[in-house]
Short mmCIF file of C-alpha atoms and ligand atoms in Angstrom, two decimals:
data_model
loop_
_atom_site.label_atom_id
_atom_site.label_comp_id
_atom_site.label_asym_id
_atom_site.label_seq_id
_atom_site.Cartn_x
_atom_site.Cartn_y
_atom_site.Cartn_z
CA UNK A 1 19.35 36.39 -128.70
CA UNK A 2 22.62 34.51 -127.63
CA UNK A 3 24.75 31.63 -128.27
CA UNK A 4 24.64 28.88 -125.16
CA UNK A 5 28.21 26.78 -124.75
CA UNK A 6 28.23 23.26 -124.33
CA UNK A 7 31.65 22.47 -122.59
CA UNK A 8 33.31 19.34 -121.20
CA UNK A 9 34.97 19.93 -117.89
CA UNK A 10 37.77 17.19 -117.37
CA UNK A 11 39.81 15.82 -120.15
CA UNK A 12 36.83 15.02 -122.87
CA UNK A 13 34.57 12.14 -122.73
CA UNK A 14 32.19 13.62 -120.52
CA UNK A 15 29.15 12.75 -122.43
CA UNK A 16 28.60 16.25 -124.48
CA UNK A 17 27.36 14.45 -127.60
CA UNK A 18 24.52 13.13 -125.62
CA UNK A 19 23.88 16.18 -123.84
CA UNK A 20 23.57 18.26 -126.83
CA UNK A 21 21.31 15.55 -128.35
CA UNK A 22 19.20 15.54 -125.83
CA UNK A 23 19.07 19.87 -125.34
CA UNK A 24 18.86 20.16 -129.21
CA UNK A 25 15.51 20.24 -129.36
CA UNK A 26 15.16 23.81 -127.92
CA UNK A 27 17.83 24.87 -130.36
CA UNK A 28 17.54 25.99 -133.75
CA UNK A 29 21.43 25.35 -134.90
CA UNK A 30 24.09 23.35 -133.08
CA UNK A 31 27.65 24.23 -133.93
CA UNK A 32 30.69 22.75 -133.48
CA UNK A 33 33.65 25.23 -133.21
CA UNK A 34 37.11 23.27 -132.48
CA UNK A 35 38.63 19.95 -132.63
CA UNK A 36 38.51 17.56 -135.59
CA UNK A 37 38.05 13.64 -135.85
CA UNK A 38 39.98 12.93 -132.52
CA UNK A 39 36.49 13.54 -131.07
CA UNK A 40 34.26 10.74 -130.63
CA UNK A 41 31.05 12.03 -129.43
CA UNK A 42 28.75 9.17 -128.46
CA UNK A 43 24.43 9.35 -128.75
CA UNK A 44 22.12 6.35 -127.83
CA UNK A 45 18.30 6.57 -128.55
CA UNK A 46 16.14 3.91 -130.54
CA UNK A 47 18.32 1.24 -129.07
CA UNK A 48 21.26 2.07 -131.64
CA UNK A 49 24.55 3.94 -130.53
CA UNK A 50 25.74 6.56 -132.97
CA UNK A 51 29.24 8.02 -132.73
CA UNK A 52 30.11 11.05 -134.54
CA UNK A 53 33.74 12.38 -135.24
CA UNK A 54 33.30 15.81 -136.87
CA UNK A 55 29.36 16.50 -137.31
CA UNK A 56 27.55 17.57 -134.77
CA UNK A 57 25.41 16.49 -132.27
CA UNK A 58 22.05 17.79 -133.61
CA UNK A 59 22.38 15.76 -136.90
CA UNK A 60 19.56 13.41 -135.80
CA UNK A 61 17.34 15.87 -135.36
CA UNK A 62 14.61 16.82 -137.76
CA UNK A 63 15.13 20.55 -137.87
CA UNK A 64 18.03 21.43 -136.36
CA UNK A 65 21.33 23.08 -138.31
CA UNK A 66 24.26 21.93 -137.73
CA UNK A 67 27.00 23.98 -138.53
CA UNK A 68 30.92 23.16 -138.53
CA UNK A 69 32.97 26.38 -137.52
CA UNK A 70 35.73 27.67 -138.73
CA UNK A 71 37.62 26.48 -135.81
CA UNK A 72 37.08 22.74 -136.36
CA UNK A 73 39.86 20.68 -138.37
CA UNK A 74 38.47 18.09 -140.95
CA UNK A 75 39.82 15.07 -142.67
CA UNK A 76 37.56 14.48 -145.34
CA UNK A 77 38.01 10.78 -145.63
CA UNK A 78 36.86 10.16 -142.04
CA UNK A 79 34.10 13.14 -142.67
CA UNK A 80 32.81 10.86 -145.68
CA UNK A 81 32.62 7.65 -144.13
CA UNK A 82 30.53 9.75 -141.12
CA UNK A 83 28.34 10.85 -143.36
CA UNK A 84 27.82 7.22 -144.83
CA UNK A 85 26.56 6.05 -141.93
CA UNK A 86 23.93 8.75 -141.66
CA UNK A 87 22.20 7.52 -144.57
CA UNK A 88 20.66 4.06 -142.94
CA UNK A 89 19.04 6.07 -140.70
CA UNK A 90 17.34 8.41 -143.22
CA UNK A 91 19.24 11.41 -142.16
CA UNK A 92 18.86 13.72 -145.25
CA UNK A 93 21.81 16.33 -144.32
CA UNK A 94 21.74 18.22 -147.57
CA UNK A 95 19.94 21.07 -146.22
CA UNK A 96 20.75 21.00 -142.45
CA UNK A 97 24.74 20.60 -142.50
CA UNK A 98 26.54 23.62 -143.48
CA UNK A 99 30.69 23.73 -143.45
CA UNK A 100 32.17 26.77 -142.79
CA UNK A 101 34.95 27.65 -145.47
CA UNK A 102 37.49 28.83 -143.23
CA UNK A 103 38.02 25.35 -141.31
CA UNK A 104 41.14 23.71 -142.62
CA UNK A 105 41.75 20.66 -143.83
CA UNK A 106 43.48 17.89 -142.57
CA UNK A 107 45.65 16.01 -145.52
CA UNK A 108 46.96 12.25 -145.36
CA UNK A 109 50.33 14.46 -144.67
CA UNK A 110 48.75 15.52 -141.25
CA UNK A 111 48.39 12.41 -140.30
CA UNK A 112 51.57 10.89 -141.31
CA UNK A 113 53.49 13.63 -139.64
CA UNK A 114 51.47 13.12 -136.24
CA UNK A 115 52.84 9.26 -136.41
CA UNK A 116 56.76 10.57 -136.53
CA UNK A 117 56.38 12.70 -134.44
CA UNK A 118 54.47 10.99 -131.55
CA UNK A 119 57.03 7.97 -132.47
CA UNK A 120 60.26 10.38 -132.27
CA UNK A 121 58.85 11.62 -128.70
CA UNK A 122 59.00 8.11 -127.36
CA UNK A 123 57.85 8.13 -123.38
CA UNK A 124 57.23 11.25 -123.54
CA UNK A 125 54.64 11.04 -126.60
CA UNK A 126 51.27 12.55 -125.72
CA UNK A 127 49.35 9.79 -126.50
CA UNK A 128 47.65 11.19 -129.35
CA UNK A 129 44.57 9.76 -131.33
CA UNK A 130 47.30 9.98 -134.45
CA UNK A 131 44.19 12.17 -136.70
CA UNK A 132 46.76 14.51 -137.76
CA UNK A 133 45.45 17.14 -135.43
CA UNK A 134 48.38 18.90 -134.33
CA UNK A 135 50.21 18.80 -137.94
CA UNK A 136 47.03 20.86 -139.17
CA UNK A 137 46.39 23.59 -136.15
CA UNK A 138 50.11 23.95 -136.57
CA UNK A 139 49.86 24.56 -140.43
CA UNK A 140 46.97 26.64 -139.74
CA UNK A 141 48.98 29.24 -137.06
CA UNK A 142 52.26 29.13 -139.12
CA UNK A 143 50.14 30.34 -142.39
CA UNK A 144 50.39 27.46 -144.12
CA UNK A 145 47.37 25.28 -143.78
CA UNK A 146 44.68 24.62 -147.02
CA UNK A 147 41.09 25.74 -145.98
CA UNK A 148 37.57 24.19 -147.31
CA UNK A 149 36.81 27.42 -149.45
CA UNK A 150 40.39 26.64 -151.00
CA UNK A 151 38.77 23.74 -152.81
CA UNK A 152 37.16 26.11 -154.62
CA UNK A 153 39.99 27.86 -156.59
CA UNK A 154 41.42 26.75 -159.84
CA UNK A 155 44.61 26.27 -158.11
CA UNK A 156 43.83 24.47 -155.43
CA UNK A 157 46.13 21.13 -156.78
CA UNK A 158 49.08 23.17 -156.49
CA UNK A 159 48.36 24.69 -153.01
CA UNK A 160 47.82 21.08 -152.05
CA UNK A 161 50.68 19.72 -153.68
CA UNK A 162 53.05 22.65 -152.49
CA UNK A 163 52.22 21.61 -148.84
CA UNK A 164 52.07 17.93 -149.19
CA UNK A 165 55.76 18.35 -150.66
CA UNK A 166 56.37 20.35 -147.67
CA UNK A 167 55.52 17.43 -145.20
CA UNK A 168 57.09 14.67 -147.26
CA UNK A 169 60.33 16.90 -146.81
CA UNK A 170 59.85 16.75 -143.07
CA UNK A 171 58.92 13.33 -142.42
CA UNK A 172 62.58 12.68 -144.49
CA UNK A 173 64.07 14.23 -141.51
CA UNK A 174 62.25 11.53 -138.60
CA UNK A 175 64.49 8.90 -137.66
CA UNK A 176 62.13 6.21 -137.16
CA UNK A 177 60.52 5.90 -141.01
CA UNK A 178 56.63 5.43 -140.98
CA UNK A 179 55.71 3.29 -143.78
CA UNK A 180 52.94 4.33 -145.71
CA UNK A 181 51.43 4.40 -149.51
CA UNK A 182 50.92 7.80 -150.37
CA UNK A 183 49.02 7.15 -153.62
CA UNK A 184 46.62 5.21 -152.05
CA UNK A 185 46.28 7.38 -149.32
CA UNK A 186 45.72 10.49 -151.70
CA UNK A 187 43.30 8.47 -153.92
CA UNK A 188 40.75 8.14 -150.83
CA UNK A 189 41.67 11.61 -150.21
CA UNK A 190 40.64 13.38 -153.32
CA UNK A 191 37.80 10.72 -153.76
CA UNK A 192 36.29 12.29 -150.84
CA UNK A 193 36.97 15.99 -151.76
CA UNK A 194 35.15 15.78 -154.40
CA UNK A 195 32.13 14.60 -152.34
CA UNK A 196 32.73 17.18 -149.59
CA UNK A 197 32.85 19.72 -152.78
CA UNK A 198 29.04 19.05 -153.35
CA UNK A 199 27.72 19.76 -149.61
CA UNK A 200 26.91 23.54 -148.53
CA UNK A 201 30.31 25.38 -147.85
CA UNK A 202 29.21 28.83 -146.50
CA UNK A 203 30.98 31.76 -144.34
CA UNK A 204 29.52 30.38 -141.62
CA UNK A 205 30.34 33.31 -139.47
CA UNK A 206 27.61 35.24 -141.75
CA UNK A 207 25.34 32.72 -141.75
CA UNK A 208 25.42 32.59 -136.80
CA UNK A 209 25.39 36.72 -137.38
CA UNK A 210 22.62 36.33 -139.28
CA UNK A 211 20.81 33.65 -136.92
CA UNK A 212 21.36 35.94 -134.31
CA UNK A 213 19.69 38.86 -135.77
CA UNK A 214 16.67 36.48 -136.64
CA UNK A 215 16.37 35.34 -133.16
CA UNK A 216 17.47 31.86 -133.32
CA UNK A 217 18.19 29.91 -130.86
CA UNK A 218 22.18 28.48 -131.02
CA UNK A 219 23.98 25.89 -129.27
CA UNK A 220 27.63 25.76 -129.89
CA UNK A 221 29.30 22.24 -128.95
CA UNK A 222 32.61 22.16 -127.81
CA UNK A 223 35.02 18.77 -128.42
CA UNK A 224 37.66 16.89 -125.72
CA UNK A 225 37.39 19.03 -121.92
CA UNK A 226 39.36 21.84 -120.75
CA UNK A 227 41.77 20.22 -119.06
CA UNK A 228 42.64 19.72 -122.84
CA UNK A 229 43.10 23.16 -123.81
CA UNK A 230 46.15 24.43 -125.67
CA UNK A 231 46.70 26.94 -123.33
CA UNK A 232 44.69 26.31 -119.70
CA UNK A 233 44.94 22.02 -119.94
CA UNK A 234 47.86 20.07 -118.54
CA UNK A 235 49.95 21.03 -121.47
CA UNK A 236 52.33 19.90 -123.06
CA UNK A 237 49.92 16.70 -122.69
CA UNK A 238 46.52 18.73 -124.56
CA UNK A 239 45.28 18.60 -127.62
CA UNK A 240 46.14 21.97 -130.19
CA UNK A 241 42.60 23.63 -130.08
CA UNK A 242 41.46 25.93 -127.23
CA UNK A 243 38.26 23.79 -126.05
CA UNK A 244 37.16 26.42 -123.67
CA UNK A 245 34.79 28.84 -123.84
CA UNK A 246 36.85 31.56 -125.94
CA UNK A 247 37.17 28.72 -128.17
CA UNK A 248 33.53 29.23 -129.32
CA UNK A 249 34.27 33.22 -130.28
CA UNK A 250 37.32 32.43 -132.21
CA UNK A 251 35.91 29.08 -134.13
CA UNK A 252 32.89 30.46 -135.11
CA UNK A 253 33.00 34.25 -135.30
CA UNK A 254 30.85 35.35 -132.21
CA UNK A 255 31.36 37.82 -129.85
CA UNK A 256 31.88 37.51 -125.89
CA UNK A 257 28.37 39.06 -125.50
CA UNK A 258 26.44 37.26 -127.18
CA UNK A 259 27.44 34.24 -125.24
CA UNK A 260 24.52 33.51 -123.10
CA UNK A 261 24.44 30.17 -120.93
CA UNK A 262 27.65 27.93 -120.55
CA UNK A 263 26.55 24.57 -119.67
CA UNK A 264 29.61 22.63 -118.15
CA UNK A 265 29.71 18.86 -117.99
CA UNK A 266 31.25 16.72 -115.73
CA UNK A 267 31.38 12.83 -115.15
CA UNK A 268 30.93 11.83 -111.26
CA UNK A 269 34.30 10.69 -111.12
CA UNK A 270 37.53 11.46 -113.75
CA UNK A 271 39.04 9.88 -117.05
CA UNK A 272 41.52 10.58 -118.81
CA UNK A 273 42.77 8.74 -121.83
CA UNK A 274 45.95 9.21 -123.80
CA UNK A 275 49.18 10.39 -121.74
CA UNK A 276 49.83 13.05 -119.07
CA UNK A 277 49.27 13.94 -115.47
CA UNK A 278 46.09 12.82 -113.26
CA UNK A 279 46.11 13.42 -109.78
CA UNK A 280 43.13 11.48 -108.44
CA UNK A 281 44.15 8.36 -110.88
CA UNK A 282 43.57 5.02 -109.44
CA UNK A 283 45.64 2.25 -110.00
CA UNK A 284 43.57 -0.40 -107.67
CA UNK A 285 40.15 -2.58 -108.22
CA UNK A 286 37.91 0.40 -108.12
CA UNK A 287 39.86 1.83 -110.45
CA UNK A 288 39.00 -1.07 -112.48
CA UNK A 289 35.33 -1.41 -111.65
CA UNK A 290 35.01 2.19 -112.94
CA UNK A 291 36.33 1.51 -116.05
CA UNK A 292 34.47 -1.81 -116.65
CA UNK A 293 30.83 -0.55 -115.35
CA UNK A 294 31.48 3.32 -117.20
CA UNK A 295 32.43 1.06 -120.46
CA UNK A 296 35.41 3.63 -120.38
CA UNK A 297 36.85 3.02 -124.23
CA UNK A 298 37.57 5.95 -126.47
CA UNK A 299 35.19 6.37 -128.86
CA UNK A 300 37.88 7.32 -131.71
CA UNK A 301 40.43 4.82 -130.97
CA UNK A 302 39.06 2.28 -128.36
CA UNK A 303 41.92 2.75 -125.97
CA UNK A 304 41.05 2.09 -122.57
CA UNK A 305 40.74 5.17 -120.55
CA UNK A 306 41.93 6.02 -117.31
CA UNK A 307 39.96 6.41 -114.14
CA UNK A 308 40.37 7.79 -110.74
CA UNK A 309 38.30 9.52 -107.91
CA UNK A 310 36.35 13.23 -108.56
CA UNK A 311 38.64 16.33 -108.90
CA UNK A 312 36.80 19.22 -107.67
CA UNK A 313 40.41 21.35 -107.84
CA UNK A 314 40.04 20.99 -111.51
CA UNK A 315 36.74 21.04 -111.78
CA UNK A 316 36.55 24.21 -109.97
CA UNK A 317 39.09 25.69 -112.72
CA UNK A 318 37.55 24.77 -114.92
CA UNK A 319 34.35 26.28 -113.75
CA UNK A 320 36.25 29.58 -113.73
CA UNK A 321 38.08 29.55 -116.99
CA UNK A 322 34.62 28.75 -118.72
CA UNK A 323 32.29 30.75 -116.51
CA UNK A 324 29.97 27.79 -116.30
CA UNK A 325 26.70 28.80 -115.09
CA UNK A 326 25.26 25.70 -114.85
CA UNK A 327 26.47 22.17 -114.62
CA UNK A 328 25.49 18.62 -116.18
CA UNK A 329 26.34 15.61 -114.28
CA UNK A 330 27.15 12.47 -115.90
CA UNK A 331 27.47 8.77 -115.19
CA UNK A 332 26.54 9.03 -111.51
CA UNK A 333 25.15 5.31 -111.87
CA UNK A 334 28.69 3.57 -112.37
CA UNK A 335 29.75 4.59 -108.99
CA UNK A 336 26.47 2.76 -107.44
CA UNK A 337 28.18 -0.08 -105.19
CA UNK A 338 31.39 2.08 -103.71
CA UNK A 339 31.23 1.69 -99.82
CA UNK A 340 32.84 4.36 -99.71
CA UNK A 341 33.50 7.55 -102.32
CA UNK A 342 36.33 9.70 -102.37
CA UNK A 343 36.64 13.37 -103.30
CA UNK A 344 39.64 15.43 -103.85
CA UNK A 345 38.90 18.31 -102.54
CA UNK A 346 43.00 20.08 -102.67
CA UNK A 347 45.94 19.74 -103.43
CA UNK A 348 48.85 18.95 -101.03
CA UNK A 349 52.06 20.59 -102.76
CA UNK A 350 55.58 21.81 -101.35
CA UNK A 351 53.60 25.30 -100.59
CA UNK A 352 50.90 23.99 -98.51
CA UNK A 353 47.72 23.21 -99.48
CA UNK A 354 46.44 24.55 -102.19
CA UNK A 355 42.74 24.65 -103.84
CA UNK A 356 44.25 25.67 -106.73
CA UNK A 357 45.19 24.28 -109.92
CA UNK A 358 48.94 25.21 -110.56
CA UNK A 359 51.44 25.20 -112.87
CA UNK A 360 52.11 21.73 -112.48
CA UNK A 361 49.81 18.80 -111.36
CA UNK A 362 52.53 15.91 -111.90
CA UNK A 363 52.69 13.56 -109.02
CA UNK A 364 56.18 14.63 -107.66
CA UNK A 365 54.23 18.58 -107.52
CA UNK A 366 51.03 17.31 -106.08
CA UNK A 367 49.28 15.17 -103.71
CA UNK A 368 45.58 14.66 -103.78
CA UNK A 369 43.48 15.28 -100.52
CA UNK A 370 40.63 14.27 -99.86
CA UNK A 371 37.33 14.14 -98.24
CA UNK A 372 35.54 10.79 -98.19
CA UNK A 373 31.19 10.92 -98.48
CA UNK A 374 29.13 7.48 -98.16
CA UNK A 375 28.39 5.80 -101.17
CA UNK A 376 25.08 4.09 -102.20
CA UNK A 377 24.10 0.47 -103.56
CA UNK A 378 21.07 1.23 -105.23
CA UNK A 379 21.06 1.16 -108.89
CA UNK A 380 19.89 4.15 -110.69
CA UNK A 381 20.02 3.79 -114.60
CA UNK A 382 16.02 3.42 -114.35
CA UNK A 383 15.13 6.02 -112.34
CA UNK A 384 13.41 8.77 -114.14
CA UNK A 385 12.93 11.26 -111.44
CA UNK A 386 15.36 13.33 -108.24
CA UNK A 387 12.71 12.15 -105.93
CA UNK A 388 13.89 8.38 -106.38
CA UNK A 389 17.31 8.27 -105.83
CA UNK A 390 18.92 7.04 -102.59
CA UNK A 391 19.64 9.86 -100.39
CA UNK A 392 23.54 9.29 -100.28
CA UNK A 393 23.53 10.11 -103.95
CA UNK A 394 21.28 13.31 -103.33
CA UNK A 395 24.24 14.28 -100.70
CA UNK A 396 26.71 13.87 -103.24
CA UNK A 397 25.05 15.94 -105.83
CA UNK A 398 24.52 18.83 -102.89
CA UNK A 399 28.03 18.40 -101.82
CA UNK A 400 29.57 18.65 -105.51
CA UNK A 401 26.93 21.90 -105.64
CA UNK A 402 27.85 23.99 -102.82
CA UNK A 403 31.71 22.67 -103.35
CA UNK A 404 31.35 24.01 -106.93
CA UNK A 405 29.43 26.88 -106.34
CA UNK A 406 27.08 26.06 -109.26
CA UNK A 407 23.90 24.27 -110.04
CA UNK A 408 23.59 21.21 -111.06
CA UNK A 409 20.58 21.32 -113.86
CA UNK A 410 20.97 17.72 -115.31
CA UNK A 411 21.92 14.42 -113.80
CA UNK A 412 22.83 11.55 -116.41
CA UNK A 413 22.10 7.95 -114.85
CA UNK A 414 22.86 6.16 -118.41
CA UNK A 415 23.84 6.27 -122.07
CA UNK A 416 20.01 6.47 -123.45
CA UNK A 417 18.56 10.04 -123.78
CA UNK A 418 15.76 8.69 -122.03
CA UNK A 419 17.78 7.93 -118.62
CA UNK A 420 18.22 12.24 -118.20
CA UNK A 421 16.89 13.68 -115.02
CA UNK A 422 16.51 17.50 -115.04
CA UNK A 423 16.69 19.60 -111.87
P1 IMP B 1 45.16 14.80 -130.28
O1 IMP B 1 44.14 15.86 -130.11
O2 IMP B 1 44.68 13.64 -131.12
O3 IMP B 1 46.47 15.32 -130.76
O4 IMP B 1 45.47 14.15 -128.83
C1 IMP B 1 46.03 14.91 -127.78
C2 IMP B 1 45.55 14.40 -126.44
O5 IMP B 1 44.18 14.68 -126.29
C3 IMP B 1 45.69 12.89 -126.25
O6 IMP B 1 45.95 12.61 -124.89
C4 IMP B 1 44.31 12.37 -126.62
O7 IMP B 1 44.03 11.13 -126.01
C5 IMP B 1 43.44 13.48 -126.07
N1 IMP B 1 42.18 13.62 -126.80
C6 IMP B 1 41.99 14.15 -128.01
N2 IMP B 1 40.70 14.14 -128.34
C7 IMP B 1 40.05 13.60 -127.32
C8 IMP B 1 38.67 13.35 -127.05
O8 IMP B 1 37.78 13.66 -127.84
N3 IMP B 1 38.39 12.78 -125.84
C9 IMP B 1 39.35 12.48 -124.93
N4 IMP B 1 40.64 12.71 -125.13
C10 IMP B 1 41.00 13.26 -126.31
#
């Protein structure tokens, strides 16, 4: 049996939490591997929209596992209030949520130090979603960082306080002074250890080794896109997790052959929210239409996200870095009404042009080209089936195909589960 990857493409907010909502049902366990509460993974069915930070995506489902790898960073606080909101909905988690004890912990510190230090970097701040992510995969790699299992131990007050003293030093040294009320902060903080205390901590790693040898079927869900990644995104602009597909051996304990499919998804056109480079960006009314008909709005923090024209130069990186074998479209509806759509197809840099992604994608390194396909007025959030959609839309899915080398297996034409077309 082997694990299937569900990756976004482009820089997050590709619609994964509704993909693997929607796939869970031929899974046994979905597990998230990386990332932390700067996720925001978005799932409509019933007529309600559910957003989930940290859990995963299979959470509504009767049967499925969900697991959270050892990869993933959590903030307890924002974990508890997630898991609030489950309960309305009759979502017993008690025996289908399992936390692996190796993730670590992200303390009010985390957070506090991710507000200096996006402050100190002024322009030149990445724009991030300020959940202390960074802090924490940086206590983590320097040796530092508390884990859930650490909760555990007698001394686990002291390995907190050690660190927390730790940060408090280094937020002294910040110029500009964040205000903040550490008691209270701590207060919710250890409120909501003790809850997370009480749920199923396991060695999750054990637990998917296990799975495997029973033949279950696994789905591991990856968080933000690759574009993203600490090492292959547009860094320094990325978050501090590797969201692609190595990601999933390292932040849950599998090995490279056991990974079976990797499902990639992609949104018809690009966004990008928080700061950085984005070739294809558009700064005009269509722009602006995309944004307004795509309800493009982060999940986590509401910020309005940036939106520009397809960029099959990335995509087709991306593709590579993952080895995608198949390929999810998204959100083909809000481009219904474009005269005209444009695809970048290269890059125009001092070299030539290139089809490439290189070092650098700022604008003074590279120019977008592209290749401009009809577009289509027809609307297609109710169409249920390929054979019904207006054949300008078919050409664009074929184009993107053969451009991508890759198959297109799903087409998304709307928020609900029930608007998913399979190929
Ligand atoms: P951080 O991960 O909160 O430190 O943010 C780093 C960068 O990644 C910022 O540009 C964020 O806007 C972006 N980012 C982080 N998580 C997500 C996500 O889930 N979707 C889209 N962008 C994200």
């Amino acid at each position: 049996m082997s694990v299937d990857l569900l990756l976004g493409l482009q820089w997050g907010d590709e619609g994964k939490g509704k993909i693997v909502d929607v796939l869970t049902q031929d899974y046994d366990i979905i597990a998230r591997f990386q990332g932390g509460p700067n996720a925001g993974h978005t799932l409509q069915f019933d007529g309600v929209s559910h957003v989930l930070h940290t859990i995963p995506s299979g959470i509504f489902h009767p049967k499925a596992v969900n697991i959270i790898g050892n990869g993933v960073v959590i903030d307890p606080v924002i974990f508890q209030k997630e898991l609030e909101k489950l309960t309305p909905f009759g979502v017993d988690f008690s025996n289908k949520l399992f936390i692996s004890k190796k993730a670590h912990l992200i303390l009010p510190t985390h957070r506090l130090l991710d507000a200096a230090s996006e402050a100190a970097k002024g322009k030149a701040k990445i724009g991030s979603t300020l959940k202390g992510i960074g802090p924490t995969y940086m206590d983590k790699t320097g040796r530092n960082g508390i884990r859930v299992g650490d909760i555990l131990l007698e001394d686990w007050k002291d390995r907190y306080q050690q660190l927390r003293d730790k940060h408090l030093n280094m937020l002294s040294h910040y110029k500009n002074i964040i205000d903040f009320d550490l008691d209270e902060l701590e207060s919710a903080f250890f409120e909501s250890i003790e809850q997370l205390r009480g749920l199923k901590l396991i060695d999750s790693e054990n637990y998917l080794h296990q799975a495997l040898k029973d033949k279950k079927k696994i789905l591991a869900e990856g968080a933000q896109g690759s574009l993203l990644d600490i090492d292959f995104g547009t860094y320094p602009f990325v978050t501090s997790s590797t969201t692609t597909a190595a990601g999933a051996c390292t932040g849950l304990g599998i090995a490279p052959n056991v990974v079976g499919e990797v499902y990639g998804i992609f949104k018809a056109y690009a966004t990008r929210v928080g700061s950085g480079p984005f070739p294809t960006e558009l700064f005009d009314e269509i722009g602006e239409t995309m944004g307004r008909v795509g309800h493009e709005f982060g999940a986590t923090t509401g910020r309005a996200r940036r939106c520009g024209w397809i960029d099959l130069v990335a995509l087709r990186y991306a593709i590579r870095v993952n080895g995608v074998t198949q390929l999810m479209m998204m959100k083909g509806d809000v481009l219904s009404g474009f005269p005209t759509i444009n695809v970048c197809t290269h890059y125009q840099t001092a070299d030539g042009k290139i089809d490439h992604l290189p070092f650098s994608i700022a604008p003074k390194d590279v120019t977008p080209v592209y290749e401009t396909l009809p577009g289509w007025e027809e609307d297609l959030t109710k169409m249920t089936d390929e054979a019904a959609f207006p054949k300008n839309f078919k050409d664009y899915i074929n184009y993107l195909e053969n451009a991508l080398e890759t198959p297109i297996k799903i087409v998304s034409v709307g928020p609900d589960r029930k608007q998913t077309i399979f190929r």
